[in-house]
Coordinates of C-alpha atoms and ligand atoms in Angstrom, one line a residue:
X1 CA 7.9 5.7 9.7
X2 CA 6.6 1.8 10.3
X3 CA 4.9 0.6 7.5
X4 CA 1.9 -1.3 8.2
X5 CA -0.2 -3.7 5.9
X6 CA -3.4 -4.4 7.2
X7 CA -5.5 -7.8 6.5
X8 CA -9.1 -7.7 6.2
X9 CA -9.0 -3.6 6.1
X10 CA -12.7 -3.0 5.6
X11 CA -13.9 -5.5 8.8
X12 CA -14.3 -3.6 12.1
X13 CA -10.8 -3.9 13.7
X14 CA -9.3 -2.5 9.9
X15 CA -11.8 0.2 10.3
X16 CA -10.6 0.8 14.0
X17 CA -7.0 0.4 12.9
X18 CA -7.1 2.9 10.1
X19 CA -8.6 5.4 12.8
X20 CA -5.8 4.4 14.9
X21 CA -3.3 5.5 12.4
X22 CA -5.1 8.3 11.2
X23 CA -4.4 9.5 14.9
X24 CA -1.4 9.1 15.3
X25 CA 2.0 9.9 13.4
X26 CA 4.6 7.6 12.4
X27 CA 2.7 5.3 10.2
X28 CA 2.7 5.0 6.6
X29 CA 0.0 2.2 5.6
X30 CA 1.7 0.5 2.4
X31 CA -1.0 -2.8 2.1
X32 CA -4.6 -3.3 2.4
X33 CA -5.8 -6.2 1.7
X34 CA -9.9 -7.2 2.6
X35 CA -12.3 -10.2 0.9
X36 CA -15.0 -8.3 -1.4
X37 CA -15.8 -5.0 -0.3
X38 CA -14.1 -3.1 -3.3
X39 CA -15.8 0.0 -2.4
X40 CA -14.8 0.3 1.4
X41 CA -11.5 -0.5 0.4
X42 CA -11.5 2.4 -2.5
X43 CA -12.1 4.8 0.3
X44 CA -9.4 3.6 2.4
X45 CA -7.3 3.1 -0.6
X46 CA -8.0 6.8 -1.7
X47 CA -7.1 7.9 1.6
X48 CA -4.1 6.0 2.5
X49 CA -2.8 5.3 -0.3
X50 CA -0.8 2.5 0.0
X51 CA 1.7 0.8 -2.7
X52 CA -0.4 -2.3 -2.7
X53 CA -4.2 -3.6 -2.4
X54 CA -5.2 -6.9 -2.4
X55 CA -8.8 -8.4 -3.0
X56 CA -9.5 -12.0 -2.6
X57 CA -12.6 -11.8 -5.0
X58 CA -11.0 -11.7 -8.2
X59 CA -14.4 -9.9 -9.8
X60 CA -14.1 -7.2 -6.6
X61 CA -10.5 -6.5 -7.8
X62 CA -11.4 -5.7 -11.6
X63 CA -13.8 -3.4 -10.1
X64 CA -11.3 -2.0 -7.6
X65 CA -8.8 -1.5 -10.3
X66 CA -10.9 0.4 -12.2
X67 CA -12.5 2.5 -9.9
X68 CA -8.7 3.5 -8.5
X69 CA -7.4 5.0 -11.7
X70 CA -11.0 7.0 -11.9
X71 CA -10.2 8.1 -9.1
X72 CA -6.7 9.6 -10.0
X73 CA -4.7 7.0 -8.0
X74 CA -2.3 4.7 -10.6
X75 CA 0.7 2.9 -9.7
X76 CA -1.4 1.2 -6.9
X77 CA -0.4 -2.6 -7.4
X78 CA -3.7 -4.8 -7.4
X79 CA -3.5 -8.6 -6.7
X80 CA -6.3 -11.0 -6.2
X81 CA -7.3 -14.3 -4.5
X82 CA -5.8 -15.6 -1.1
X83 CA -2.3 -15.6 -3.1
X84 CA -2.8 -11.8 -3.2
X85 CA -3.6 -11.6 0.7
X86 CA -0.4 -14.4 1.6
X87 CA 1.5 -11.8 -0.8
X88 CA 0.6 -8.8 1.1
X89 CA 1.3 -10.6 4.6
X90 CA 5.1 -11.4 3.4
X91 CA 5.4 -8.2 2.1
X92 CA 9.3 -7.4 2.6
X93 CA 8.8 -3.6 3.3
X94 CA 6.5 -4.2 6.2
X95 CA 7.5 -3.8 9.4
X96 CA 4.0 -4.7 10.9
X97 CA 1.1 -7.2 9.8
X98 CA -2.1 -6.0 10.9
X99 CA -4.1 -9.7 10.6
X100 CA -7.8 -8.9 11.4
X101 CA -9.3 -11.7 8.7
X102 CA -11.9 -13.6 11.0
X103 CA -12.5 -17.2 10.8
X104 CA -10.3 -20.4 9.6
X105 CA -10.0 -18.3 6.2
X106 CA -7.5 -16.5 7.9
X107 CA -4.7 -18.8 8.6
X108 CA -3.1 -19.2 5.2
X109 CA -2.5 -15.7 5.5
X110 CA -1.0 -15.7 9.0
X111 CA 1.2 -18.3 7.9
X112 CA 2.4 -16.2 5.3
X113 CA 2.9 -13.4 7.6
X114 CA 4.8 -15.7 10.1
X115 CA 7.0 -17.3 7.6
X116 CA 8.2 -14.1 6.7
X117 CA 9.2 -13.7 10.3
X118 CA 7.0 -10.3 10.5
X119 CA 5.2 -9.2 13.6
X120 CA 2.4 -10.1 13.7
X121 CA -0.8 -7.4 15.3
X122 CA -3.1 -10.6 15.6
X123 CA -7.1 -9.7 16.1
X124 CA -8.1 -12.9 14.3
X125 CA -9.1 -15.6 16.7
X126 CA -10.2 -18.9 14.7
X127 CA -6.8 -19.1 12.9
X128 CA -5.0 -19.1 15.4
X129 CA -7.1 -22.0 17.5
X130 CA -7.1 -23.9 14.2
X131 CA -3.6 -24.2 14.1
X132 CA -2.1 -23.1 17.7
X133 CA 1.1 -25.7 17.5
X134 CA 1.7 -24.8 13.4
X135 CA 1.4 -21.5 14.3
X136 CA 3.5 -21.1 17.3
X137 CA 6.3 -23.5 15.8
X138 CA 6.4 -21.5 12.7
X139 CA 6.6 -18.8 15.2
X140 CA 9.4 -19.7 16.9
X141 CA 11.3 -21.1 13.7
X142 CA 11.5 -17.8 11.9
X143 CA 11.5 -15.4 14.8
X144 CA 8.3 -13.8 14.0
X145 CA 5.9 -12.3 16.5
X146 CA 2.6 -12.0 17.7
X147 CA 1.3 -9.2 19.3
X148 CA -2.4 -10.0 20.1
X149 CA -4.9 -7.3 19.6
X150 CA -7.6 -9.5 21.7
X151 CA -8.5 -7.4 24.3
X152 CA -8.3 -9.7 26.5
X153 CA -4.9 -11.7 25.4
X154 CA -3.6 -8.0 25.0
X155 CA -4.1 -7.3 28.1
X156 CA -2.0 -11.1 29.5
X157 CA 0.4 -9.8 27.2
X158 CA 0.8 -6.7 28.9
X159 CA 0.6 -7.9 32.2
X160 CA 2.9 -10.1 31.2
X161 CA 6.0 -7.9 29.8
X162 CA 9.0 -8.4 32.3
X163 CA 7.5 -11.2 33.6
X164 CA 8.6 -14.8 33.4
X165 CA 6.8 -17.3 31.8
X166 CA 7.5 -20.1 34.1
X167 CA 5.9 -17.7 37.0
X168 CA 2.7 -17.6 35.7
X169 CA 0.3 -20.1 37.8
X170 CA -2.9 -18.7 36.2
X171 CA -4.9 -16.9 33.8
X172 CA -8.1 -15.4 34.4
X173 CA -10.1 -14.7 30.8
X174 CA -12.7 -12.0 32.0
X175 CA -16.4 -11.9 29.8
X176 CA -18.5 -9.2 29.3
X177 CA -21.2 -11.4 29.7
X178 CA -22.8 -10.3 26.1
X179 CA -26.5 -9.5 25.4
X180 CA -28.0 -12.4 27.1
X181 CA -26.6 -12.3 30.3
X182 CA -29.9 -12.2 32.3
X183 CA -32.0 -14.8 30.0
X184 CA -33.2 -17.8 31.3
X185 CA -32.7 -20.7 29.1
X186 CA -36.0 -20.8 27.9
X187 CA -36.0 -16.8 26.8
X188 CA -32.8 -17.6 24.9
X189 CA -34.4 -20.4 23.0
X190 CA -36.3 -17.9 21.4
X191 CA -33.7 -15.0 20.7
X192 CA -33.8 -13.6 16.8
X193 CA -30.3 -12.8 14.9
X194 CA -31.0 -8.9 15.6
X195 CA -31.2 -9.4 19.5
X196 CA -27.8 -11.5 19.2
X197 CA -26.0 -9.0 17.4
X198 CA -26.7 -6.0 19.9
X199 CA -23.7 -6.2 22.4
X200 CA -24.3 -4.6 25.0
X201 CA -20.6 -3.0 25.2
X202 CA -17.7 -3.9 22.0
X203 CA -18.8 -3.2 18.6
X204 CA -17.3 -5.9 16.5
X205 CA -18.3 -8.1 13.5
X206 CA -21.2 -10.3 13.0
X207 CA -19.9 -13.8 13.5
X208 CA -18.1 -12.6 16.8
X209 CA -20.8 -10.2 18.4
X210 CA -23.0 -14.0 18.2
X211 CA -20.5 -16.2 19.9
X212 CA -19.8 -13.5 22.2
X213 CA -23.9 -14.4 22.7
X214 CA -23.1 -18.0 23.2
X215 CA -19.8 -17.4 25.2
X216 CA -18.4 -19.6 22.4
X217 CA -16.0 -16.8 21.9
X218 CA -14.9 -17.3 25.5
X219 CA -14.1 -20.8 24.4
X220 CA -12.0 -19.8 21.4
X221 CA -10.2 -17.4 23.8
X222 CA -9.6 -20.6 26.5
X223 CA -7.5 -22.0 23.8
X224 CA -5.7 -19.4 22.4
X225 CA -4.8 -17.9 25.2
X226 CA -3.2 -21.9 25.4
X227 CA -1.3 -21.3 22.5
X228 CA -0.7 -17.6 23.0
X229 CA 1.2 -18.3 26.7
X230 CA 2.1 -21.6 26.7
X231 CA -0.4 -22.5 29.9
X232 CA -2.2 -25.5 30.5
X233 CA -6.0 -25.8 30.4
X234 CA -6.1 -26.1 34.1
X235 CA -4.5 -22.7 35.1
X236 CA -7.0 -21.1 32.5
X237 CA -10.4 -19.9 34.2
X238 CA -13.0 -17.1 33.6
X239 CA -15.1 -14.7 35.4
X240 CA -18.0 -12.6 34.1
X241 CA -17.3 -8.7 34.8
X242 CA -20.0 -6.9 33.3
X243 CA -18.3 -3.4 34.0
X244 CA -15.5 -4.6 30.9
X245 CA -13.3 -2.8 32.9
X246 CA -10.4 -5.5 33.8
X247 CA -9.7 -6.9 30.2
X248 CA -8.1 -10.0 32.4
X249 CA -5.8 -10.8 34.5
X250 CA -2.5 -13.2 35.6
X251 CA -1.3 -14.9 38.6
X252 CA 1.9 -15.7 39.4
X253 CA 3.4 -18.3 41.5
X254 CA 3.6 -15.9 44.6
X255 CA 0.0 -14.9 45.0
X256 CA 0.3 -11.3 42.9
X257 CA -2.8 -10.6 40.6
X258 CA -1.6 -8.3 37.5
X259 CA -4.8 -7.0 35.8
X260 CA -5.1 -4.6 32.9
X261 CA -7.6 -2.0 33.0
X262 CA -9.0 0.1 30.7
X263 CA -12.7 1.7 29.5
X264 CA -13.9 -0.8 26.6
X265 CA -12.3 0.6 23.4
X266 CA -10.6 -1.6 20.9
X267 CA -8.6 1.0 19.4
X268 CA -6.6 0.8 22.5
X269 CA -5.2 -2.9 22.1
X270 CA -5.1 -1.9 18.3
X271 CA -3.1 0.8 19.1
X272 CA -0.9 -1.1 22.1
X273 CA 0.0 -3.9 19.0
X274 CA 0.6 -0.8 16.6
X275 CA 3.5 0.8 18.7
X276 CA 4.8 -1.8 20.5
X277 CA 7.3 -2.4 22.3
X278 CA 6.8 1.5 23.0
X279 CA 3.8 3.0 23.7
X280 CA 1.3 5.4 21.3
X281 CA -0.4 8.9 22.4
X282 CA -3.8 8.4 23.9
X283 CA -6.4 7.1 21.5
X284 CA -9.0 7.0 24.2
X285 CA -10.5 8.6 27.3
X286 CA -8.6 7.6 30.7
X287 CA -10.6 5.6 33.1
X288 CA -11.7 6.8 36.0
X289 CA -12.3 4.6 38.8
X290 CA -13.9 7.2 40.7
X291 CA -17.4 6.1 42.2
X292 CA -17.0 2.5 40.3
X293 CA -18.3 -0.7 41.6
X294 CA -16.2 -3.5 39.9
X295 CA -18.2 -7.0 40.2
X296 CA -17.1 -11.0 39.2
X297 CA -19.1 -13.7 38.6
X298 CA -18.8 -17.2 38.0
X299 CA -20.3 -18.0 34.4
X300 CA -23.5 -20.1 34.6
X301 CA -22.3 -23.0 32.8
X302 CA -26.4 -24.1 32.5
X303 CA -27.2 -21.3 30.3
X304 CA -23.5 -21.0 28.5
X305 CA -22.5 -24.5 27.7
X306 CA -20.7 -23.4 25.0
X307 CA -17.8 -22.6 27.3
X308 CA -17.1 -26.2 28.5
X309 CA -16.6 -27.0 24.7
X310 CA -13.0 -25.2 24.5
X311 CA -12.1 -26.9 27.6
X312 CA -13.5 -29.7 26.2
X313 CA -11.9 -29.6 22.6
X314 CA -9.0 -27.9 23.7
X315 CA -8.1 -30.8 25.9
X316 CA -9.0 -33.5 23.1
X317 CA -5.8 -31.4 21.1
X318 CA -4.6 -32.5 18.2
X319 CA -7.6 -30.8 15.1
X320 CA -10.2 -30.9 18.0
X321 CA -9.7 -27.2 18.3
X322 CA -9.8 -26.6 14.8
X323 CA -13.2 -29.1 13.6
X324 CA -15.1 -27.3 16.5
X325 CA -14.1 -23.4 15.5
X326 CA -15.2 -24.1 11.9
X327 CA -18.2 -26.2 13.4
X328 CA -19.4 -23.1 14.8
X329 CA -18.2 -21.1 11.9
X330 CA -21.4 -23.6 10.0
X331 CA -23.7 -23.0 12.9
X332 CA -23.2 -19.2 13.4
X333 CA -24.5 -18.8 9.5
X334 CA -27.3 -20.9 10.0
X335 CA -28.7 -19.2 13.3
X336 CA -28.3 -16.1 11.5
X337 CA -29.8 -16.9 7.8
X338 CA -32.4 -18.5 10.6
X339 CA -32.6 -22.4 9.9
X340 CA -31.7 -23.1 13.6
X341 CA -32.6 -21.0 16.6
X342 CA -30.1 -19.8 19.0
X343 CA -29.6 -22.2 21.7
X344 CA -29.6 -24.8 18.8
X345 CA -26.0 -23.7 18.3
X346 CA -24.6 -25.8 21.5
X347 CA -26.8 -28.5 20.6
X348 CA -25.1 -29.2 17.0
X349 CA -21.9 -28.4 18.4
X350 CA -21.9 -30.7 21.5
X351 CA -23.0 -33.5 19.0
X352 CA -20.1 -33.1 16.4
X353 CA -17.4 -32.7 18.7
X354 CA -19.1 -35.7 20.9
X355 CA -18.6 -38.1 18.0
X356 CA -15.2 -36.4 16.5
X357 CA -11.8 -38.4 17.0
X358 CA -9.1 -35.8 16.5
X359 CA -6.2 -36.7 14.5
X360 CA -2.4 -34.9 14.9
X361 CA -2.8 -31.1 13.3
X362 CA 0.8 -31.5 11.0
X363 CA 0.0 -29.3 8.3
X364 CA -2.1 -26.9 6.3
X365 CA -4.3 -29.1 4.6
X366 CA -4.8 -31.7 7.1
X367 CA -6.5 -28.5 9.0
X368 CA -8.0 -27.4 5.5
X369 CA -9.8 -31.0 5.3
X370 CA -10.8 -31.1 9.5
X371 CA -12.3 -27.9 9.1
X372 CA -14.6 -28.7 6.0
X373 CA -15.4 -32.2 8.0
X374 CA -16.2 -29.6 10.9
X375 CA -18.3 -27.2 8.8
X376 CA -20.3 -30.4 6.8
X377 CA -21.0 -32.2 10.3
X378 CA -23.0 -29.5 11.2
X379 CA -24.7 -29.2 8.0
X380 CA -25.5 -33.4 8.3
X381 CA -27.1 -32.7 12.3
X382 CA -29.0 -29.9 11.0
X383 CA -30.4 -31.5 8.2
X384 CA -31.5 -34.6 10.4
X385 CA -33.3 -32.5 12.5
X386 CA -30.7 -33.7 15.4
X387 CA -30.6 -29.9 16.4
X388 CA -34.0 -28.9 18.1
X389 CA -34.4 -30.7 21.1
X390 CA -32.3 -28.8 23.7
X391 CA -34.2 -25.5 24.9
Ligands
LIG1 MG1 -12.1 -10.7 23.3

């Protein structure tokens, strides 16, 4: 049996996870940890029933509590706050983290998880930009691991085993192309919330469905695929391939293209990161390539600016990487509580990380305090109107 603790349980890879498992044999889950969604978590709880839950609203794990011995489960240890969640990723039973908590919140748990030298099934994204070097030194120090459930860094990493690092001489990130793929600028400029969060082919969360909108999620996927493979932003490129067929692809030094292929399904990569290094029964159809047209484009980098900005903050280094994820973090919940329209999201990031002089990311909180500067900058361009006047 490998026990498995999973972070942010009740989001849309936990969901997918927990289907996963459900699956397959060989899994015991023994953690579950998620922010505020007591009664999502009950269900799994009730279900799974794992030695420990974990709830980082103290109020949503009173209620938790309570509703678990209703329901006949006791003995279930409850803890609360992000000390509850860094407990759960250290967990000494565990022989593999499931860390699916999106945004910066994330990375005191991954931390945890890394410290504890687990391996790690990674399907965060902004924690890992935030603190790429803290995280792969940590990393390295304890001999944890990260598995990425990214379907796209899944598939490097797959393409990758048996390979040698130093023969890689590219990576090519593929995109979906999200929901907007065909606008012009100006049809963008007047997009609502409920047209950006209909992606036309992965169902995800919220705050990642959007920047798969903006391609700022390509951008976050430029860096940590940076981190993830140790390759410079040079030998990092992306194509549009609307089929979501090839989940990427690597080069290596003598011309040879691996890719990874697959029909769009996340409970694949969740599955790969489950069972690795082996490999789990079939969670999904097989593709087949009969009668399929496979297509890539070059992005427009006129309609998605957002893209340039990894490049562009990846390449600044240092907490350029981390002020501009949580700058988009800010911007994200503004177009979608509707106090700035779509293609205002570039605008207010261009301007922050325009002005923003990176300093060395050495620890925790000097990424704790870069990532509030990140979040209020946006807030301070908003509020002077400075976010309008691109179309
Ligand atoms: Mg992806």
């Amino acid at each position: 049996m490998r026990k498995v603790v999973i972070l942010g349980a009740t989001g849309s890879i936990g969901r997918q996870c927990l289907e996963v498992i459900q699956d397959q044999s060989g899994f015991s889950v023994i953690g579950l940890a998620a922010d505020s969604s007591w009664e999502e978590l009950l269900d799994a709880a009730v279900r799974h029933r794992p030695s420990f839950v974990a709830m980082v609203n103290a109020q949503a794990s009173g209620r938790l509590a309570q509703a678990l011995s209703e329901r006949g489960c006791p003995g279930i240890q409850i803890f609360h706050g992000q000390e509850g969640v860094c407990k759960l990723a250290a967990l000494e039973e565990a022989d593999i983290v499931v860390h699916a908590i999106p945004g910066f919140e994330g990375l005191r748990s991954l931390l945890a998880a890394l410290e504890a030298g687990k391996t790690v099934a990674f399907a965060g994204k902004e924690a890992l930009v935030s603190a790429g070097d803290l995280v792969t030194r940590t990393g390295e120090r304890t001999g944890a691991k990260i598995v990425p459930v990214d379907s796209e860094h899944n598939a490097i990493f797959q393409c990758l085993a048996g390979e040698d690092r130093e023969d890689i001489s590219g990576i090519i990130l593929t995109a979906s192309g999200g929901p907007f793929w065909e606008l012009s600028i100006e049809e963008m400029a007047t997009v609502g919330p409920a047209e950006a969060l209909r992606h036309p082919t992965w169902r995800m969360g919220p705050k990642i469905t959007v920047d798969s909108a903006t391609f700022f999620n390509k951008a976050l996927e430029v860096i940590e695929a940076h981190y993830l493979f140790g390759v410079g932003y040079d030998r990092i490129s992306v194509l549009v391939h609307r089929e979501a067929i090839v989940h990427s692809m690597v080069v290596f030094k003598d011309g040879s293209i691996k890719a990874l292929m697959s029909y769009p399904d996340m409970r694949l990569p969740i599955s790969y990161a489950l069972n690795y290094p082996e490999r789990g029964q079939a969670v999904t159809s097989q593709l087949d390539l009969k009668g399929k047209t496979l297509t890539f484009t070059q992005p427009d980098p006129e309609r998605f600016p957002c893209l340039d900005l990894g490049f562009r903050a990846g390449r600044m280094g240092g907490t350029a990487p981390c002020f501009i994820s949580a700058a988009d973090e800010e911007a994200v919940k503004l177009f979608l509580s509707g106090v700035i329209p779509f293609t205002a999201i570039y605008r207010v990031l261009d301007l922050a990380l325009s002005g923003y002089e990176p300093v060395e990311a050495s620890s925790l909180e000097v990424l704790e305090k870069e990532a509030h500067r990140g979040k209020l900058r946006v807030r301070e361009i908003v509020d002077k109107g400075l976010a309008f006047s691109w179309v």
